Amino acid sequence: MTGGTSRQDPARCVVCGEPAVFFERQARRHLCGTHLIAEIEERVLTTVTKRKLIVPGDTVAVGVSGGKDSSALLMILARIAPSIRDLRLVAITVDEGIHGYREDTIQAANRLVGNLKIEHRHVSFTDLYGDTLDTLLAGQESRSCTVCGILRKKALAGAARLCGATKLATGHNLDDEAQSVLMNVLRGDLIRLARDSSTDSSGRFIPRVKPLMYVAEKEVAAYLLLQDAWQDLPECPYAKFALRQDARTMLATLEYRFPGTMLRLMESKEAIETSCIAERTGDPLRSCRECGEPCSGELCQFCQLRHELGRSLAISGR
Amino acid sequence: MLQYIKPSLTRDSGDCVLRAGCLRNRPSHILYSMRLILPDRSERVIATGPVPLDQLLLAEGINPLGVIATRDGALIPEDAPVRSDDVIRLIRIAHGG
């Protein structure tokens, strides 16, 4: 633990003694820019290798929206790629057609992917489903995140399959994952709480991995700022309708007062996953009776949504 | 004699810029006074003693975990002490990746 010799002295990096730029509240230590960047990249590399999220020979489709998390994810994966033999990265950008929001983030995504010289695929809701999210949601904004999540997931999975991906990486950070745990508890959704999407023993879907799952949102922001990669982009206009906003506010308050809260929530989830594995014996993966995609029920989430929205939601490029 | 040095502020791209002014009461005692412009363009005047930045933000109802602070364009830790000649910019960490 370091700090200045008095309240007025600037804090120093625990590693090198240079002026600190970041305070890790849980560890109660200060880091300079260089060592914060190194710490984050090392943490991600440890996460993906120890948990076997990404293995040699993988083709990783990276969902890149242009926002801070997916941008940091792509930058970090590009940096650590030499440490993973025969790793291929493909960036996938999904355009939901959210007016006044998505245009800016896609431009940011294009710039970043171009600078990193990584293969880039674009897909859009209009091309896939015949309409933008704004049109699909008209009058149903309260369901925006649910609808968008299902359609984005399908779009990403389809694009990943087309480029031969063996893993699909998204930029969900520690805050996102902890919020999801809390939301699943609040909803009483223990099935989702115990689910691990990073593995698939049936081989019927591309495993989804979250390399930033132990990187806090504030660390992601600092990582980008320190490398002049921060983009001041707007927040999704539909975010205000979601339970996640309340969970976010609640957890941020708890995390400040009781540092490590989010990490402990994640550890609890993993403990539940582990203890549920033994119980999960008679729950085979089914095929959707309408589209044939793997699912846990008779209909997949996408086909259920089609019925609920009362629309055809044409599936192209499947 | 009370000497009041007015704080000044600027607003840049919707972020908050704090420029600390000070009240000089006695040579050995300095109070900090600053005006805070929030992203919604409302303003607050804050009179406080020298405190770490995070305590100042909390007193204004801002969770330090939800913002990043820079001073003279450089990132500073959330517990950095605020100085009388500081220009501190707060960048809101928006959700969404």
Short mmCIF file of C-alpha atoms in Angstrom, two decimals:
data_model
loop_
_atom_site.label_atom_id
_atom_site.label_comp_id
_atom_site.label_asym_id
_atom_site.label_seq_id
_atom_site.Cartn_x
_atom_site.Cartn_y
_atom_site.Cartn_z
CA MET A 1 0.00 0.00 0.00
CA THR A 2 1.29 3.43 -0.84
CA GLY A 3 0.19 6.98 -0.52
CA GLY A 4 1.85 10.33 -0.02
CA THR A 5 3.43 11.17 3.28
CA SER A 6 0.55 13.53 3.98
CA ARG A 7 -2.90 14.25 2.64
CA GLN A 8 -1.43 16.97 0.40
CA ASP A 9 1.36 14.88 -1.19
CA PRO A 10 0.49 13.11 -4.45
CA ALA A 11 0.29 9.34 -4.12
CA ARG A 12 3.00 7.17 -5.70
CA CYS A 13 2.85 3.97 -7.70
CA VAL A 14 3.45 0.87 -5.55
CA VAL A 15 5.61 -0.63 -8.29
CA CYS A 16 7.86 2.17 -9.45
CA GLY A 17 7.26 5.20 -7.23
CA GLU A 18 6.13 7.43 -10.10
CA PRO A 19 3.10 9.72 -9.55
CA ALA A 20 -0.02 7.58 -9.37
CA VAL A 21 -2.97 7.99 -11.72
CA PHE A 22 -5.27 5.34 -10.31
CA PHE A 23 -6.37 4.09 -6.90
CA GLU A 24 -7.37 0.42 -6.66
CA ARG A 25 -9.83 0.75 -3.83
CA GLN A 26 -10.12 -2.90 -2.88
CA ALA A 27 -6.38 -3.56 -2.86
CA ARG A 28 -5.83 -0.07 -1.41
CA ARG A 29 -2.92 0.61 -3.70
CA HIS A 30 -1.96 3.27 -6.24
CA LEU A 31 -0.63 2.64 -9.72
CA CYS A 32 0.96 4.83 -12.40
CA GLY A 33 -0.31 4.73 -15.98
CA THR A 34 2.28 2.26 -17.22
CA HIS A 35 1.67 -0.24 -14.45
CA LEU A 36 -2.09 0.10 -14.55
CA ILE A 37 -2.07 -0.79 -18.25
CA ALA A 38 0.28 -3.70 -17.61
CA GLU A 39 -1.81 -4.92 -14.67
CA ILE A 40 -5.04 -4.91 -16.71
CA GLU A 41 -3.50 -6.72 -19.68
CA GLU A 42 -1.89 -9.30 -17.41
CA ARG A 43 -5.18 -9.87 -15.61
CA VAL A 44 -7.01 -10.48 -18.90
CA LEU A 45 -4.30 -12.85 -20.13
CA THR A 46 -4.50 -14.78 -16.86
CA THR A 47 -8.30 -14.92 -17.09
CA VAL A 48 -8.37 -16.30 -20.63
CA THR A 49 -5.55 -18.81 -20.15
CA LYS A 50 -6.30 -20.18 -16.67
CA ARG A 51 -10.01 -20.50 -17.37
CA LYS A 52 -9.28 -21.75 -20.92
CA LEU A 53 -11.59 -19.13 -22.38
CA ILE A 54 -9.28 -18.82 -25.38
CA VAL A 55 -6.88 -21.60 -26.40
CA PRO A 56 -4.19 -21.92 -29.12
CA GLY A 57 -5.73 -22.21 -32.59
CA ASP A 58 -8.94 -20.37 -31.67
CA THR A 59 -10.65 -18.00 -34.07
CA VAL A 60 -12.23 -15.41 -31.80
CA ALA A 61 -15.09 -13.30 -33.09
CA VAL A 62 -15.05 -10.11 -31.02
CA GLY A 63 -18.26 -8.13 -30.71
CA VAL A 64 -17.11 -4.53 -31.25
CA SER A 65 -19.79 -1.87 -30.87
CA GLY A 66 -17.32 1.03 -30.70
CA GLY A 67 -18.14 1.65 -27.05
CA LYS A 68 -15.54 1.70 -24.31
CA ASP A 69 -15.68 -1.95 -23.25
CA SER A 70 -15.54 -3.59 -26.66
CA SER A 71 -12.85 -1.14 -27.77
CA ALA A 72 -10.71 -1.95 -24.73
CA LEU A 73 -11.38 -5.67 -25.27
CA LEU A 74 -10.17 -5.58 -28.87
CA MET A 75 -7.08 -3.52 -27.96
CA ILE A 76 -6.15 -5.89 -25.14
CA LEU A 77 -6.74 -9.05 -27.19
CA ALA A 78 -4.61 -7.60 -30.00
CA ARG A 79 -1.85 -6.93 -27.43
CA ILE A 80 -1.91 -10.37 -25.82
CA ALA A 81 -2.48 -12.29 -29.09
CA PRO A 82 1.24 -13.08 -29.50
CA SER A 83 1.04 -14.98 -26.19
CA ILE A 84 -1.61 -17.36 -27.62
CA ARG A 85 -0.35 -19.50 -30.49
CA ASP A 86 -2.24 -19.34 -33.83
CA LEU A 87 -4.91 -16.97 -32.53
CA ARG A 88 -7.08 -15.27 -35.17
CA LEU A 89 -9.23 -12.25 -34.30
CA VAL A 90 -12.27 -11.10 -36.26
CA ALA A 91 -14.22 -7.98 -35.22
CA ILE A 92 -18.00 -8.04 -35.66
CA THR A 93 -20.07 -4.86 -35.47
CA VAL A 94 -23.84 -5.04 -35.21
CA ASP A 95 -25.90 -2.04 -36.26
CA GLU A 96 -29.27 -2.14 -34.47
CA GLY A 97 -30.32 1.11 -36.13
CA ILE A 98 -30.67 3.12 -32.90
CA HIS A 99 -30.96 6.63 -34.24
CA GLY A 100 -28.73 9.28 -32.69
CA TYR A 101 -26.56 6.70 -30.93
CA ARG A 102 -25.32 3.84 -33.05
CA GLU A 103 -24.01 5.99 -35.92
CA ASP A 104 -21.31 7.55 -33.72
CA THR A 105 -20.25 4.30 -32.08
CA ILE A 106 -19.95 2.48 -35.42
CA GLN A 107 -17.66 5.21 -36.69
CA ALA A 108 -15.52 4.74 -33.59
CA ALA A 109 -15.50 0.97 -34.16
CA ASN A 110 -14.42 1.39 -37.78
CA ARG A 111 -11.54 3.69 -36.79
CA LEU A 112 -10.30 1.37 -34.06
CA VAL A 113 -10.49 -1.83 -36.10
CA GLY A 114 -8.84 -0.07 -39.04
CA ASN A 115 -5.98 1.11 -36.83
CA LEU A 116 -5.47 -2.38 -35.44
CA LYS A 117 -5.67 -3.88 -38.95
CA ILE A 118 -8.06 -6.63 -37.89
CA GLU A 119 -10.63 -8.31 -40.15
CA HIS A 120 -14.00 -6.57 -39.72
CA ARG A 121 -17.54 -7.81 -40.48
CA HIS A 122 -20.69 -5.65 -40.27
CA VAL A 123 -24.24 -6.87 -39.80
CA SER A 124 -27.42 -4.84 -39.34
CA PHE A 125 -30.90 -5.45 -37.92
CA THR A 126 -32.39 -4.04 -41.10
CA ASP A 127 -30.59 -6.62 -43.23
CA LEU A 128 -31.24 -9.49 -40.84
CA TYR A 129 -34.73 -8.77 -39.55
CA GLY A 130 -36.17 -6.26 -41.99
CA ASP A 131 -36.32 -3.29 -39.58
CA THR A 132 -34.34 -1.17 -37.14
CA LEU A 133 -34.64 -1.63 -33.38
CA ASP A 134 -36.35 1.77 -33.12
CA THR A 135 -39.14 0.55 -35.40
CA LEU A 136 -39.39 -2.89 -33.79
CA LEU A 137 -39.69 -1.33 -30.35
CA ALA A 138 -42.27 1.36 -31.17
CA GLY A 139 -44.55 1.51 -28.14
CA GLN A 140 -42.59 -1.17 -26.29
CA GLU A 141 -39.58 0.79 -25.08
CA SER A 142 -39.80 -0.76 -21.62
CA ARG A 143 -38.73 -4.07 -23.20
CA SER A 144 -35.91 -2.50 -25.19
CA CYS A 145 -32.97 -4.24 -23.54
CA THR A 146 -34.65 -7.64 -23.61
CA VAL A 147 -35.58 -7.35 -27.30
CA CYS A 148 -32.25 -5.83 -28.30
CA GLY A 149 -30.33 -8.45 -26.32
CA ILE A 150 -32.04 -11.39 -28.04
CA LEU A 151 -31.68 -9.93 -31.53
CA ARG A 152 -28.05 -8.82 -30.99
CA LYS A 153 -27.14 -12.24 -29.63
CA LYS A 154 -28.59 -13.93 -32.70
CA ALA A 155 -26.89 -11.45 -35.03
CA LEU A 156 -23.51 -11.93 -33.37
CA ALA A 157 -23.82 -15.71 -33.32
CA GLY A 158 -24.78 -15.82 -36.99
CA ALA A 159 -21.89 -13.58 -38.03
CA ALA A 160 -19.45 -15.54 -35.86
CA ARG A 161 -20.57 -18.79 -37.48
CA LEU A 162 -20.09 -17.33 -40.97
CA CYS A 163 -16.49 -16.35 -40.26
CA GLY A 164 -15.64 -19.74 -38.79
CA ALA A 165 -15.24 -18.57 -35.19
CA THR A 166 -14.61 -21.07 -32.40
CA LYS A 167 -15.29 -18.49 -29.65
CA LEU A 168 -17.38 -15.33 -29.42
CA ALA A 169 -15.90 -12.66 -27.13
CA THR A 170 -17.89 -9.74 -25.73
CA GLY A 171 -16.75 -6.77 -23.66
CA HIS A 172 -18.76 -7.46 -20.51
CA ASN A 173 -16.74 -6.13 -17.57
CA LEU A 174 -16.81 -6.86 -13.83
CA ASP A 175 -19.53 -4.28 -13.22
CA ASP A 176 -21.73 -5.78 -15.97
CA GLU A 177 -21.29 -9.30 -14.66
CA ALA A 178 -21.95 -8.35 -11.05
CA GLN A 179 -25.07 -6.41 -12.12
CA SER A 180 -26.30 -9.51 -14.00
CA VAL A 181 -25.82 -11.67 -10.91
CA LEU A 182 -27.80 -9.20 -8.81
CA MET A 183 -30.53 -8.89 -11.43
CA ASN A 184 -30.92 -12.66 -11.71
CA VAL A 185 -31.25 -12.89 -7.93
CA LEU A 186 -33.83 -10.08 -7.90
CA ARG A 187 -35.79 -11.83 -10.64
CA GLY A 188 -35.50 -15.20 -8.94
CA ASP A 189 -33.92 -16.63 -12.11
CA LEU A 190 -31.64 -19.26 -10.61
CA ILE A 191 -31.36 -21.14 -13.90
CA ARG A 192 -29.76 -18.15 -15.57
CA LEU A 193 -27.69 -17.50 -12.46
CA ALA A 194 -26.20 -20.99 -12.61
CA ARG A 195 -25.64 -21.00 -16.37
CA ASP A 196 -22.12 -20.89 -17.82
CA SER A 197 -22.13 -19.80 -21.48
CA SER A 198 -18.39 -20.20 -21.96
CA THR A 199 -18.56 -23.94 -22.62
CA ASP A 200 -20.66 -26.16 -24.85
CA SER A 201 -20.26 -29.88 -24.60
CA SER A 202 -22.87 -30.47 -27.33
CA GLY A 203 -20.89 -28.52 -29.94
CA ARG A 204 -24.09 -26.90 -31.13
CA PHE A 205 -23.31 -23.27 -30.35
CA ILE A 206 -20.21 -21.11 -30.29
CA PRO A 207 -19.12 -20.58 -26.67
CA ARG A 208 -19.34 -16.99 -25.52
CA VAL A 209 -16.42 -15.70 -23.46
CA LYS A 210 -15.96 -12.49 -21.47
CA PRO A 211 -12.25 -11.76 -21.07
CA LEU A 212 -12.92 -8.48 -19.21
CA MET A 213 -15.02 -10.19 -16.53
CA TYR A 214 -12.52 -9.27 -13.80
CA VAL A 215 -11.77 -5.75 -15.03
CA ALA A 216 -13.83 -2.98 -13.40
CA GLU A 217 -15.63 -0.48 -15.59
CA LYS A 218 -13.57 2.39 -14.20
CA GLU A 219 -10.36 0.49 -15.02
CA VAL A 220 -11.59 0.08 -18.60
CA ALA A 221 -12.17 3.83 -18.86
CA ALA A 222 -8.76 4.60 -17.38
CA TYR A 223 -7.10 2.09 -19.76
CA LEU A 224 -8.53 3.92 -22.78
CA LEU A 225 -7.81 7.42 -21.45
CA LEU A 226 -4.19 6.57 -20.74
CA GLN A 227 -3.71 5.51 -24.36
CA ASP A 228 -5.62 8.42 -25.89
CA ALA A 229 -8.27 5.98 -27.04
CA TRP A 230 -11.19 7.39 -25.03
CA GLN A 231 -14.17 8.45 -27.09
CA ASP A 232 -16.81 10.65 -25.49
CA LEU A 233 -19.81 8.76 -26.83
CA PRO A 234 -23.45 8.99 -25.71
CA GLU A 235 -25.19 6.37 -23.63
CA CYS A 236 -27.79 4.16 -25.27
CA PRO A 237 -31.11 6.06 -25.15
CA TYR A 238 -32.90 2.88 -24.08
CA ALA A 239 -30.71 2.30 -21.02
CA LYS A 240 -33.02 4.28 -18.75
CA PHE A 241 -35.82 1.71 -19.18
CA ALA A 242 -33.86 -1.19 -17.79
CA LEU A 243 -33.64 -2.78 -14.33
CA ARG A 244 -29.90 -2.77 -14.97
CA GLN A 245 -29.72 0.99 -14.32
CA ASP A 246 -31.10 0.48 -10.82
CA ALA A 247 -28.79 -2.47 -10.22
CA ARG A 248 -25.87 -0.39 -11.45
CA THR A 249 -26.60 2.49 -9.07
CA MET A 250 -27.12 0.11 -6.15
CA LEU A 251 -23.91 -1.81 -6.78
CA ALA A 252 -21.81 1.32 -7.35
CA THR A 253 -22.88 2.61 -3.94
CA LEU A 254 -22.12 -0.70 -2.26
CA GLU A 255 -18.78 -1.08 -4.06
CA TYR A 256 -17.62 2.34 -2.91
CA ARG A 257 -18.59 1.69 0.70
CA PHE A 258 -17.54 -1.96 0.75
CA PRO A 259 -14.75 -2.44 -1.83
CA GLY A 260 -14.74 -5.92 -3.35
CA THR A 261 -18.53 -6.34 -3.31
CA MET A 262 -18.71 -6.97 -7.07
CA LEU A 263 -15.88 -9.46 -7.00
CA ARG A 264 -17.53 -11.37 -4.17
CA LEU A 265 -20.79 -11.48 -6.13
CA MET A 266 -18.90 -13.04 -9.03
CA GLU A 267 -17.29 -15.60 -6.73
CA SER A 268 -20.73 -16.48 -5.36
CA LYS A 269 -22.03 -17.04 -8.87
CA GLU A 270 -19.13 -19.35 -9.65
CA ALA A 271 -19.77 -21.30 -6.47
CA ILE A 272 -23.43 -21.70 -7.47
CA GLU A 273 -22.41 -22.80 -10.98
CA THR A 274 -20.08 -25.41 -9.57
CA SER A 275 -22.60 -26.80 -7.10
CA CYS A 276 -25.33 -26.88 -9.75
CA ILE A 277 -23.29 -28.86 -12.28
CA ALA A 278 -23.88 -32.09 -10.38
CA GLU A 279 -27.63 -31.43 -10.37
CA ARG A 280 -27.82 -30.58 -14.04
CA THR A 281 -28.14 -34.16 -15.31
CA GLY A 282 -31.50 -34.55 -17.06
CA ASP A 283 -31.54 -31.21 -18.92
CA PRO A 284 -30.52 -31.95 -22.53
CA LEU A 285 -30.27 -29.16 -25.08
CA ARG A 286 -33.27 -29.22 -27.43
CA SER A 287 -33.86 -27.84 -30.91
CA CYS A 288 -36.35 -25.03 -31.49
CA ARG A 289 -39.41 -26.51 -33.18
CA GLU A 290 -39.63 -23.53 -35.55
CA CYS A 291 -36.06 -22.62 -36.55
CA GLY A 292 -34.06 -25.62 -35.31
CA GLU A 293 -31.59 -23.58 -33.24
CA PRO A 294 -30.44 -25.08 -29.92
CA CYS A 295 -32.51 -23.99 -26.93
CA SER A 296 -33.65 -25.16 -23.53
CA GLY A 297 -37.37 -25.10 -24.26
CA GLU A 298 -39.69 -25.85 -27.19
CA LEU A 299 -39.08 -22.48 -28.79
CA CYS A 300 -35.83 -20.48 -28.79
CA GLN A 301 -35.83 -16.93 -27.44
CA PHE A 302 -35.82 -15.46 -30.95
CA CYS A 303 -38.92 -17.39 -32.09
CA GLN A 304 -40.68 -16.60 -28.81
CA LEU A 305 -39.92 -12.94 -29.47
CA ARG A 306 -41.30 -13.14 -32.98
CA HIS A 307 -44.62 -14.35 -31.60
CA GLU A 308 -44.65 -11.72 -28.87
CA LEU A 309 -43.89 -8.87 -31.26
CA GLY A 310 -46.40 -10.23 -33.73
CA ARG A 311 -43.95 -9.76 -36.59
CA SER A 312 -42.36 -12.01 -39.15
CA LEU A 313 -38.79 -10.90 -38.26
CA ALA A 314 -37.35 -12.40 -41.42
CA ILE A 315 -34.15 -14.31 -40.71
CA SER A 316 -31.64 -13.75 -43.47
CA GLY A 317 -28.02 -14.69 -43.63
CA ARG A 318 -28.57 -17.50 -41.10
CA MET B 1 -8.59 40.65 6.26
CA LEU B 2 -10.72 38.35 4.21
CA GLN B 3 -9.49 38.04 0.68
CA TYR B 4 -11.80 36.21 -1.71
CA ILE B 5 -10.38 34.82 -4.90
CA LYS B 6 -13.25 33.95 -7.18
CA PRO B 7 -13.35 30.44 -8.58
CA SER B 8 -13.72 30.11 -12.31
CA LEU B 9 -15.09 27.34 -14.38
CA THR B 10 -15.51 26.11 -17.89
CA ARG B 11 -17.69 23.50 -19.40
CA ASP B 12 -16.30 21.18 -21.99
CA SER B 13 -18.36 18.66 -23.97
CA GLY B 14 -20.89 18.14 -21.22
CA ASP B 15 -18.30 17.18 -18.62
CA CYS B 16 -17.74 19.01 -15.36
CA VAL B 17 -14.73 21.28 -14.97
CA LEU B 18 -13.88 22.39 -11.45
CA ARG B 19 -11.57 25.30 -11.02
CA ALA B 20 -10.88 25.73 -7.37
CA GLY B 21 -10.90 29.20 -5.98
CA CYS B 22 -10.06 29.95 -2.38
CA LEU B 23 -10.94 32.06 0.59
CA ARG B 24 -7.85 33.34 2.30
CA ASN B 25 -8.72 34.14 5.89
CA ARG B 26 -5.36 33.97 7.61
CA PRO B 27 -2.02 33.08 6.04
CA SER B 28 -2.04 29.77 7.86
CA HIS B 29 -5.61 28.85 6.99
CA ILE B 30 -6.97 28.45 3.49
CA LEU B 31 -10.48 27.39 2.54
CA TYR B 32 -11.29 26.10 -0.91
CA SER B 33 -14.32 27.32 -2.79
CA MET B 34 -15.33 25.97 -6.15
CA ARG B 35 -18.19 25.95 -8.54
CA LEU B 36 -19.25 22.68 -10.04
CA ILE B 37 -21.04 22.40 -13.36
CA LEU B 38 -22.81 19.08 -13.75
CA PRO B 39 -23.52 17.35 -17.10
CA ASP B 40 -27.11 18.64 -16.92
CA ARG B 41 -25.67 22.22 -16.93
CA SER B 42 -26.78 22.99 -13.38
CA GLU B 43 -24.22 24.76 -11.20
CA ARG B 44 -23.25 24.48 -7.57
CA VAL B 45 -21.00 26.60 -5.39
CA ILE B 46 -18.96 24.56 -2.94
CA ALA B 47 -17.14 25.99 0.06
CA THR B 48 -14.96 23.44 1.74
CA GLY B 49 -11.64 22.86 3.45
CA PRO B 50 -8.86 20.93 1.75
CA VAL B 51 -10.19 17.43 1.17
CA PRO B 52 -9.49 14.42 -1.08
CA LEU B 53 -11.37 14.60 -4.34
CA ASP B 54 -13.56 11.57 -3.59
CA GLN B 55 -14.84 13.14 -0.36
CA LEU B 56 -15.70 16.30 -2.25
CA LEU B 57 -17.57 14.34 -4.91
CA LEU B 58 -19.49 12.34 -2.30
CA ALA B 59 -20.55 15.52 -0.57
CA GLU B 60 -21.97 16.63 -3.92
CA GLY B 61 -23.84 13.36 -4.43
CA ILE B 62 -21.45 12.02 -7.06
CA ASN B 63 -20.16 8.47 -6.70
CA PRO B 64 -16.41 8.58 -7.41
CA LEU B 65 -16.69 5.20 -9.14
CA GLY B 66 -18.93 6.74 -11.80
CA VAL B 67 -16.48 9.40 -12.95
CA ILE B 68 -12.88 9.76 -14.05
CA ALA B 69 -10.97 12.87 -12.99
CA THR B 70 -8.19 14.63 -14.86
CA ARG B 71 -6.04 17.59 -13.80
CA ASP B 72 -4.19 19.54 -16.48
CA GLY B 73 -5.15 16.81 -18.93
CA ALA B 74 -3.63 14.02 -16.82
CA LEU B 75 -5.56 11.29 -15.03
CA ILE B 76 -5.59 11.60 -11.23
CA PRO B 77 -6.62 9.03 -8.60
CA GLU B 78 -10.05 9.48 -7.03
CA ASP B 79 -8.47 10.12 -3.62
CA ALA B 80 -6.13 12.86 -4.91
CA PRO B 81 -5.96 15.99 -2.72
CA VAL B 82 -7.56 19.05 -4.27
CA ARG B 83 -5.33 22.11 -4.53
CA SER B 84 -6.34 25.74 -4.64
CA ASP B 85 -5.08 26.27 -8.20
CA ASP B 86 -6.56 23.08 -9.61
CA VAL B 87 -8.60 22.71 -12.76
CA ILE B 88 -10.25 19.32 -12.42
CA ARG B 89 -12.27 17.77 -15.18
CA LEU B 90 -14.80 15.06 -14.42
CA ILE B 91 -15.65 12.60 -17.19
CA ARG B 92 -18.78 10.56 -16.68
CA ILE B 93 -18.34 6.83 -17.30
CA ALA B 94 -21.40 5.99 -19.37
CA HIS B 95 -22.74 2.48 -19.35
CA GLY B 96 -22.49 0.49 -22.54
CA GLY B 97 -19.63 -1.17 -24.29
#
